[in-house]
Amino acid sequence: AQSVSQHNHHVILSEAASLELGCNYSYGGTVNLFWYVQYPGQHLQLLLKYFSGDPLVKGIKGFEAEFIKSKFSFNLRKPSVQWSDTAEYFCAVKSATGFQKLVFGTGTRLLVSP
Amino acid sequence: SQTIHQWPATLVQPVGSPLSLECTVEGTSNPNLYWYRQAAGRGLQLLFYSVGIGQISSEVPQNLSASRPQDRQFILSSKKLLLSDSGFYLCAWTRDTLNTEAFFGQGTRLTVV
């Protein structure tokens, strides 16, 4: 069964600082990988996704993530955060073959101070 | 385009009362459907998923059940609510194909008092 680990539960940054949120998954087969974001008071929305091809994926609002298969990782990055990036971020994994049960990590709360 | 509706948005129920949360998807057929519970510090916990009408898989033992009476309808129920059932419940769907992301409803904030 798939599982996802997000090691940073709370992150506090100042505006313009660089961001990297860790995500490691456990699954032996081919996977689809996702980062979702939940802004305060809003519903979950997709930030970016990896299905196949280029392991460096670019998403909305300047976010990117890199799939490193050998490390079972899919870390999220942004070179310069803004106050509006304050949100909770969730990494998720799904098998790319057969039925696709989507499993989430525990989330990382990011607070960006102005 | 596809949309997902989840209701009610908030619900306050006494302990021991029944529960019924409904989720419907429009604009697609044969979606995979999911119920998640979101709790602080625990992320999104998958409760149930369904690949078709009448087909329900439970991920964790609990006081809740799910049903899928129609292709695009997914219902989360309980016969008698417990205080520990309080939380934020999210419905989601994915296409019945490979390489697809999940789309989420707005969620239901359930408070059991």
PDB file of C-alpha atoms in Angstrom:
ATOM      1  CA  ALA A   1       0.000   0.000   0.000  1.00  0.00           C
ATOM      2  CA  GLN A   2       1.089   3.516  -0.675  1.00  0.00           C
ATOM      3  CA  SER A   3       2.087   5.920   2.082  1.00  0.00           C
ATOM      4  CA  VAL A   4       3.357   9.481   2.106  1.00  0.00           C
ATOM      5  CA  SER A   5       5.592  11.274   4.602  1.00  0.00           C
ATOM      6  CA  GLN A   6       5.846  15.013   4.940  1.00  0.00           C
ATOM      7  CA  HIS A   7       8.562  15.723   7.444  1.00  0.00           C
ATOM      8  CA  ASN A   8       7.926  19.427   7.961  1.00  0.00           C
ATOM      9  CA  HIS A   9       4.693  19.970   9.856  1.00  0.00           C
ATOM     10  CA  HIS A  10       5.100  23.706  10.381  1.00  0.00           C
ATOM     11  CA  VAL A  11       7.322  26.071   8.451  1.00  0.00           C
ATOM     12  CA  ILE A  12       7.715  29.790   9.104  1.00  0.00           C
ATOM     13  CA  LEU A  13       9.472  31.962   6.545  1.00  0.00           C
ATOM     14  CA  SER A  14       9.915  35.617   5.803  1.00  0.00           C
ATOM     15  CA  GLU A  15       8.838  36.998   2.468  1.00  0.00           C
ATOM     16  CA  ALA A  16      11.401  36.466  -0.304  1.00  0.00           C
ATOM     17  CA  ALA A  17      12.906  33.440   1.444  1.00  0.00           C
ATOM     18  CA  SER A  18      13.260  30.230  -0.503  1.00  0.00           C
ATOM     19  CA  LEU A  19      11.000  27.289   0.242  1.00  0.00           C
ATOM     20  CA  GLU A  20      11.499  23.565   0.070  1.00  0.00           C
ATOM     21  CA  LEU A  21       8.953  21.160   1.512  1.00  0.00           C
ATOM     22  CA  GLY A  22       9.902  17.524   1.722  1.00  0.00           C
ATOM     23  CA  CYS A  23       7.740  14.650   0.525  1.00  0.00           C
ATOM     24  CA  ASN A  24       8.697  10.997   0.461  1.00  0.00           C
ATOM     25  CA  TYR A  25       6.454   8.180  -0.579  1.00  0.00           C
ATOM     26  CA  SER A  26       6.453   4.455  -0.181  1.00  0.00           C
ATOM     27  CA  TYR A  27       5.292   2.403  -3.133  1.00  0.00           C
ATOM     28  CA  GLY A  28       7.103  -0.063  -5.339  1.00  0.00           C
ATOM     29  CA  GLY A  29       5.367   0.615  -8.629  1.00  0.00           C
ATOM     30  CA  THR A  30       4.872   3.471 -11.025  1.00  0.00           C
ATOM     31  CA  VAL A  31       3.241   6.456  -9.378  1.00  0.00           C
ATOM     32  CA  ASN A  32       1.451   9.686 -10.028  1.00  0.00           C
ATOM     33  CA  LEU A  33       2.482  12.442  -7.614  1.00  0.00           C
ATOM     34  CA  PHE A  34       0.700  15.610  -6.576  1.00  0.00           C
ATOM     35  CA  TRP A  35       0.951  18.683  -4.442  1.00  0.00           C
ATOM     36  CA  TYR A  36      -2.284  20.252  -3.270  1.00  0.00           C
ATOM     37  CA  VAL A  37      -2.681  23.552  -1.461  1.00  0.00           C
ATOM     38  CA  GLN A  38      -5.367  24.761   0.896  1.00  0.00           C
ATOM     39  CA  TYR A  39      -5.453  28.500   1.468  1.00  0.00           C
ATOM     40  CA  PRO A  40      -7.179  29.705   4.648  1.00  0.00           C
ATOM     41  CA  GLY A  41     -10.926  29.269   4.305  1.00  0.00           C
ATOM     42  CA  GLN A  42     -10.707  27.745   0.857  1.00  0.00           C
ATOM     43  CA  HIS A  43     -11.018  24.248  -0.547  1.00  0.00           C
ATOM     44  CA  LEU A  44      -8.181  22.030  -1.674  1.00  0.00           C
ATOM     45  CA  GLN A  45      -6.778  22.841  -5.072  1.00  0.00           C
ATOM     46  CA  LEU A  46      -4.133  21.272  -7.232  1.00  0.00           C
ATOM     47  CA  LEU A  47      -0.753  22.999  -7.219  1.00  0.00           C
ATOM     48  CA  LEU A  48       1.088  20.661  -9.553  1.00  0.00           C
ATOM     49  CA  LYS A  49       1.232  17.066 -10.689  1.00  0.00           C
ATOM     50  CA  TYR A  50       3.639  14.520 -12.096  1.00  0.00           C
ATOM     51  CA  PHE A  51       2.497  11.692 -14.338  1.00  0.00           C
ATOM     52  CA  SER A  52       5.528  10.920 -16.508  1.00  0.00           C
ATOM     53  CA  GLY A  53       8.310  12.548 -18.511  1.00  0.00           C
ATOM     54  CA  ASP A  54      10.377  15.471 -17.235  1.00  0.00           C
ATOM     55  CA  PRO A  55      10.867  14.910 -13.486  1.00  0.00           C
ATOM     56  CA  LEU A  56      10.956  18.655 -12.876  1.00  0.00           C
ATOM     57  CA  VAL A  57       7.362  19.824 -12.817  1.00  0.00           C
ATOM     58  CA  LYS A  58       6.225  23.415 -12.808  1.00  0.00           C
ATOM     59  CA  GLY A  59       2.945  24.393 -11.247  1.00  0.00           C
ATOM     60  CA  ILE A  60       0.925  27.484 -10.555  1.00  0.00           C
ATOM     61  CA  LYS A  61       2.172  30.570  -8.706  1.00  0.00           C
ATOM     62  CA  GLY A  62       5.853  29.855  -9.302  1.00  0.00           C
ATOM     63  CA  PHE A  63       5.956  26.494  -7.539  1.00  0.00           C
ATOM     64  CA  GLU A  64       7.895  23.546  -8.867  1.00  0.00           C
ATOM     65  CA  ALA A  65       8.611  20.014  -7.700  1.00  0.00           C
ATOM     66  CA  GLU A  66      11.210  17.459  -8.624  1.00  0.00           C
ATOM     67  CA  PHE A  67      10.529  13.753  -8.790  1.00  0.00           C
ATOM     68  CA  ILE A  68      13.615  11.774  -7.779  1.00  0.00           C
ATOM     69  CA  LYS A  69      12.710   8.154  -8.315  1.00  0.00           C
ATOM     70  CA  SER A  70      15.780   6.741  -6.591  1.00  0.00           C
ATOM     71  CA  LYS A  71      14.928   8.660  -3.435  1.00  0.00           C
ATOM     72  CA  PHE A  72      11.151   8.167  -3.652  1.00  0.00           C
ATOM     73  CA  SER A  73      10.855  11.904  -3.216  1.00  0.00           C
ATOM     74  CA  PHE A  74       8.792  14.710  -4.676  1.00  0.00           C
ATOM     75  CA  ASN A  75       9.896  17.882  -2.912  1.00  0.00           C
ATOM     76  CA  LEU A  76       8.121  21.163  -3.482  1.00  0.00           C
ATOM     77  CA  ARG A  77      10.129  24.325  -4.079  1.00  0.00           C
ATOM     78  CA  LYS A  78       9.669  28.019  -4.629  1.00  0.00           C
ATOM     79  CA  PRO A  79      12.615  30.408  -4.933  1.00  0.00           C
ATOM     80  CA  SER A  80      10.925  33.377  -3.272  1.00  0.00           C
ATOM     81  CA  VAL A  81       7.774  33.069  -1.176  1.00  0.00           C
ATOM     82  CA  GLN A  82       5.135  35.702  -0.738  1.00  0.00           C
ATOM     83  CA  TRP A  83       2.788  36.414   2.133  1.00  0.00           C
ATOM     84  CA  SER A  84      -0.037  35.063  -0.021  1.00  0.00           C
ATOM     85  CA  ASP A  85       1.642  31.634  -0.015  1.00  0.00           C
ATOM     86  CA  THR A  86       0.557  31.166   3.581  1.00  0.00           C
ATOM     87  CA  ALA A  87      -1.426  27.926   3.399  1.00  0.00           C
ATOM     88  CA  GLU A  88      -1.348  24.228   4.121  1.00  0.00           C
ATOM     89  CA  TYR A  89       0.395  22.048   1.566  1.00  0.00           C
ATOM     90  CA  PHE A  90      -0.320  18.376   0.982  1.00  0.00           C
ATOM     91  CA  CYS A  91       1.689  15.848  -0.952  1.00  0.00           C
ATOM     92  CA  ALA A  92      -0.210  12.897  -2.432  1.00  0.00           C
ATOM     93  CA  VAL A  93       0.600   9.718  -4.309  1.00  0.00           C
ATOM     94  CA  LYS A  94      -1.459   7.401  -6.475  1.00  0.00           C
ATOM     95  CA  SER A  95      -0.568   4.235  -8.286  1.00  0.00           C
ATOM     96  CA  ALA A  96      -0.247   4.865 -12.003  1.00  0.00           C
ATOM     97  CA  THR A  97      -1.578   1.410 -12.839  1.00  0.00           C
ATOM     98  CA  GLY A  98      -4.771  -0.302 -11.882  1.00  0.00           C
ATOM     99  CA  PHE A  99      -7.174   1.347  -9.456  1.00  0.00           C
ATOM    100  CA  GLN A 100      -5.955   4.691  -8.301  1.00  0.00           C
ATOM    101  CA  LYS A 101      -6.365   5.130  -4.565  1.00  0.00           C
ATOM    102  CA  LEU A 102      -5.101   8.610  -3.714  1.00  0.00           C
ATOM    103  CA  VAL A 103      -3.136   8.800  -0.450  1.00  0.00           C
ATOM    104  CA  PHE A 104      -2.129  12.053   1.227  1.00  0.00           C
ATOM    105  CA  GLY A 105       0.582  13.068   3.611  1.00  0.00           C
ATOM    106  CA  THR A 106      -0.151  14.817   6.890  1.00  0.00           C
ATOM    107  CA  GLY A 107       0.388  18.255   5.430  1.00  0.00           C
ATOM    108  CA  THR A 108       2.724  21.171   6.081  1.00  0.00           C
ATOM    109  CA  ARG A 109       1.466  24.475   7.411  1.00  0.00           C
ATOM    110  CA  LEU A 110       3.423  27.326   5.886  1.00  0.00           C
ATOM    111  CA  LEU A 111       3.321  30.768   7.457  1.00  0.00           C
ATOM    112  CA  VAL A 112       4.960  33.568   5.529  1.00  0.00           C
ATOM    113  CA  SER A 113       5.525  36.733   7.502  1.00  0.00           C
ATOM    114  CA  PRO A 114       5.544  40.045   5.626  1.00  0.00           C
TER     115      PRO A 114
ATOM    116  CA  SER B   1     -17.266  20.907 -17.358  1.00  0.00           C
ATOM    117  CA  GLN B   2     -17.265  18.756 -14.277  1.00  0.00           C
ATOM    118  CA  THR B   3     -18.372  19.953 -10.868  1.00  0.00           C
ATOM    119  CA  ILE B   4     -18.666  18.379  -7.464  1.00  0.00           C
ATOM    120  CA  HIS B   5     -21.266  19.342  -4.897  1.00  0.00           C
ATOM    121  CA  GLN B   6     -21.056  18.507  -1.249  1.00  0.00           C
ATOM    122  CA  TRP B   7     -23.594  19.416   1.404  1.00  0.00           C
ATOM    123  CA  PRO B   8     -24.257  20.614   3.951  1.00  0.00           C
ATOM    124  CA  ALA B   9     -21.325  22.971   4.468  1.00  0.00           C
ATOM    125  CA  THR B  10     -21.663  22.881   8.254  1.00  0.00           C
ATOM    126  CA  LEU B  11     -23.551  20.599  10.553  1.00  0.00           C
ATOM    127  CA  VAL B  12     -24.013  20.414  14.296  1.00  0.00           C
ATOM    128  CA  GLN B  13     -25.448  17.140  15.539  1.00  0.00           C
ATOM    129  CA  PRO B  14     -26.002  15.682  19.010  1.00  0.00           C
ATOM    130  CA  VAL B  15     -24.222  12.537  20.113  1.00  0.00           C
ATOM    131  CA  GLY B  16     -26.214   9.469  19.155  1.00  0.00           C
ATOM    132  CA  SER B  17     -28.001  11.087  16.243  1.00  0.00           C
ATOM    133  CA  PRO B  18     -27.741   9.773  12.661  1.00  0.00           C
ATOM    134  CA  LEU B  19     -25.660  11.366   9.935  1.00  0.00           C
ATOM    135  CA  SER B  20     -26.010  11.670   6.198  1.00  0.00           C
ATOM    136  CA  LEU B  21     -23.593  13.701   4.090  1.00  0.00           C
ATOM    137  CA  GLU B  22     -24.126  13.774   0.372  1.00  0.00           C
ATOM    138  CA  CYS B  23     -21.775  14.302  -2.521  1.00  0.00           C
ATOM    139  CA  THR B  24     -22.677  14.435  -6.195  1.00  0.00           C
ATOM    140  CA  VAL B  25     -20.550  14.858  -9.287  1.00  0.00           C
ATOM    141  CA  GLU B  26     -21.774  16.384 -12.519  1.00  0.00           C
ATOM    142  CA  GLY B  27     -20.368  16.317 -16.012  1.00  0.00           C
ATOM    143  CA  THR B  28     -18.666  12.948 -15.951  1.00  0.00           C
ATOM    144  CA  SER B  29     -19.584   9.284 -15.796  1.00  0.00           C
ATOM    145  CA  ASN B  30     -18.241   6.379 -13.776  1.00  0.00           C
ATOM    146  CA  PRO B  31     -15.995   8.502 -11.554  1.00  0.00           C
ATOM    147  CA  ASN B  32     -13.958   7.051  -8.723  1.00  0.00           C
ATOM    148  CA  LEU B  33     -15.295   8.618  -5.532  1.00  0.00           C
ATOM    149  CA  TYR B  34     -13.640   9.224  -2.192  1.00  0.00           C
ATOM    150  CA  TRP B  35     -14.486  10.366   1.326  1.00  0.00           C
ATOM    151  CA  TYR B  36     -11.680  11.909   3.366  1.00  0.00           C
ATOM    152  CA  ARG B  37     -11.553  13.324   6.864  1.00  0.00           C
ATOM    153  CA  GLN B  38      -9.222  16.209   7.513  1.00  0.00           C
ATOM    154  CA  ALA B  39      -7.939  16.655  11.041  1.00  0.00           C
ATOM    155  CA  ALA B  40      -5.300  19.037  12.316  1.00  0.00           C
ATOM    156  CA  GLY B  41      -1.893  17.391  12.284  1.00  0.00           C
ATOM    157  CA  ARG B  42      -3.191  14.269  10.591  1.00  0.00           C
ATOM    158  CA  GLY B  43      -3.687  15.514   7.074  1.00  0.00           C
ATOM    159  CA  LEU B  44      -6.301  13.904   4.905  1.00  0.00           C
ATOM    160  CA  GLN B  45      -7.276  10.457   6.051  1.00  0.00           C
ATOM    161  CA  LEU B  46      -8.929   8.308   3.408  1.00  0.00           C
ATOM    162  CA  LEU B  47     -12.131   6.829   4.838  1.00  0.00           C
ATOM    163  CA  PHE B  48     -13.876   5.201   1.884  1.00  0.00           C
ATOM    164  CA  TYR B  49     -13.520   4.925  -1.847  1.00  0.00           C
ATOM    165  CA  SER B  50     -15.724   3.568  -4.587  1.00  0.00           C
ATOM    166  CA  VAL B  51     -15.005   2.479  -8.149  1.00  0.00           C
ATOM    167  CA  GLY B  52     -18.639   1.890  -9.079  1.00  0.00           C
ATOM    168  CA  ILE B  53     -22.255   1.705  -7.971  1.00  0.00           C
ATOM    169  CA  GLY B  54     -22.602  -0.358  -4.823  1.00  0.00           C
ATOM    170  CA  GLN B  55     -18.839  -0.922  -4.585  1.00  0.00           C
ATOM    171  CA  ILE B  56     -17.423   0.508  -1.367  1.00  0.00           C
ATOM    172  CA  SER B  57     -14.003  -0.031   0.163  1.00  0.00           C
ATOM    173  CA  SER B  58     -13.312   1.021   3.723  1.00  0.00           C
ATOM    174  CA  GLU B  59      -9.847   2.157   4.696  1.00  0.00           C
ATOM    175  CA  VAL B  60     -10.183   2.470   8.456  1.00  0.00           C
ATOM    176  CA  PRO B  61     -12.504   0.872  11.004  1.00  0.00           C
ATOM    177  CA  GLN B  62     -14.882   3.447  12.374  1.00  0.00           C
ATOM    178  CA  ASN B  63     -18.389   4.472  13.230  1.00  0.00           C
ATOM    179  CA  LEU B  64     -19.127   5.568   9.683  1.00  0.00           C
ATOM    180  CA  SER B  65     -20.323   3.888   6.501  1.00  0.00           C
ATOM    181  CA  ALA B  66     -20.575   4.899   2.881  1.00  0.00           C
ATOM    182  CA  SER B  67     -22.912   4.066   0.031  1.00  0.00           C
ATOM    183  CA  ARG B  68     -23.060   4.736  -3.665  1.00  0.00           C
ATOM    184  CA  PRO B  69     -26.643   4.330  -4.785  1.00  0.00           C
ATOM    185  CA  GLN B  70     -26.083   6.040  -8.134  1.00  0.00           C
ATOM    186  CA  ASP B  71     -23.109   6.464 -10.434  1.00  0.00           C
ATOM    187  CA  ARG B  72     -22.379  10.030  -9.381  1.00  0.00           C
ATOM    188  CA  GLN B  73     -23.688  10.025  -5.824  1.00  0.00           C
ATOM    189  CA  PHE B  74     -21.655   9.159  -2.747  1.00  0.00           C
ATOM    190  CA  ILE B  75     -23.125   9.239   0.747  1.00  0.00           C
ATOM    191  CA  LEU B  76     -21.388   9.171   4.107  1.00  0.00           C
ATOM    192  CA  SER B  77     -23.540   7.941   6.982  1.00  0.00           C
ATOM    193  CA  SER B  78     -23.647   7.007  10.592  1.00  0.00           C
ATOM    194  CA  LYS B  79     -26.411   5.447  12.648  1.00  0.00           C
ATOM    195  CA  LYS B  80     -25.220   6.996  15.914  1.00  0.00           C
ATOM    196  CA  LEU B  81     -22.673   9.779  15.993  1.00  0.00           C
ATOM    197  CA  LEU B  82     -19.846   9.877  18.512  1.00  0.00           C
ATOM    198  CA  LEU B  83     -18.013  12.958  19.742  1.00  0.00           C
ATOM    199  CA  SER B  84     -14.921  11.657  17.964  1.00  0.00           C
ATOM    200  CA  ASP B  85     -16.727  11.853  14.622  1.00  0.00           C
ATOM    201  CA  SER B  86     -16.368  15.634  14.692  1.00  0.00           C
ATOM    202  CA  GLY B  87     -14.169  16.881  11.894  1.00  0.00           C
ATOM    203  CA  PHE B  88     -13.955  18.211   8.381  1.00  0.00           C
ATOM    204  CA  TYR B  89     -15.165  15.780   5.723  1.00  0.00           C
ATOM    205  CA  LEU B  90     -14.167  16.065   2.104  1.00  0.00           C
ATOM    206  CA  CYS B  91     -15.571  14.334  -0.933  1.00  0.00           C
ATOM    207  CA  ALA B  92     -13.413  13.926  -4.013  1.00  0.00           C
ATOM    208  CA  TRP B  93     -13.552  12.323  -7.417  1.00  0.00           C
ATOM    209  CA  THR B  94     -11.119  11.155 -10.072  1.00  0.00           C
ATOM    210  CA  ARG B  95     -11.719  10.069 -13.611  1.00  0.00           C
ATOM    211  CA  ASP B  96     -11.818   6.358 -14.263  1.00  0.00           C
ATOM    212  CA  THR B  97      -8.630   6.574 -16.303  1.00  0.00           C
ATOM    213  CA  LEU B  98      -4.927   6.567 -15.654  1.00  0.00           C
ATOM    214  CA  ASN B  99      -3.070   9.795 -14.965  1.00  0.00           C
ATOM    215  CA  THR B 100      -5.774  11.889 -13.430  1.00  0.00           C
ATOM    216  CA  GLU B 101      -5.833  14.218 -10.467  1.00  0.00           C
ATOM    217  CA  ALA B 102      -8.508  14.431  -7.772  1.00  0.00           C
ATOM    218  CA  PHE B 103     -11.084  17.187  -7.567  1.00  0.00           C
ATOM    219  CA  PHE B 104     -12.468  18.136  -4.187  1.00  0.00           C
ATOM    220  CA  GLY B 105     -15.740  19.399  -2.850  1.00  0.00           C
ATOM    221  CA  GLN B 106     -15.971  22.322  -0.473  1.00  0.00           C
ATOM    222  CA  GLY B 107     -16.169  20.064   2.562  1.00  0.00           C
ATOM    223  CA  THR B 108     -18.514  19.663   5.510  1.00  0.00           C
ATOM    224  CA  ARG B 109     -17.599  20.830   8.990  1.00  0.00           C
ATOM    225  CA  LEU B 110     -19.278  18.384  11.350  1.00  0.00           C
ATOM    226  CA  THR B 111     -19.482  19.160  15.048  1.00  0.00           C
ATOM    227  CA  VAL B 112     -20.910  16.518  17.323  1.00  0.00           C
ATOM    228  CA  VAL B 113     -22.092  17.947  20.635  1.00  0.00           C
TER     229      VAL B 113
END
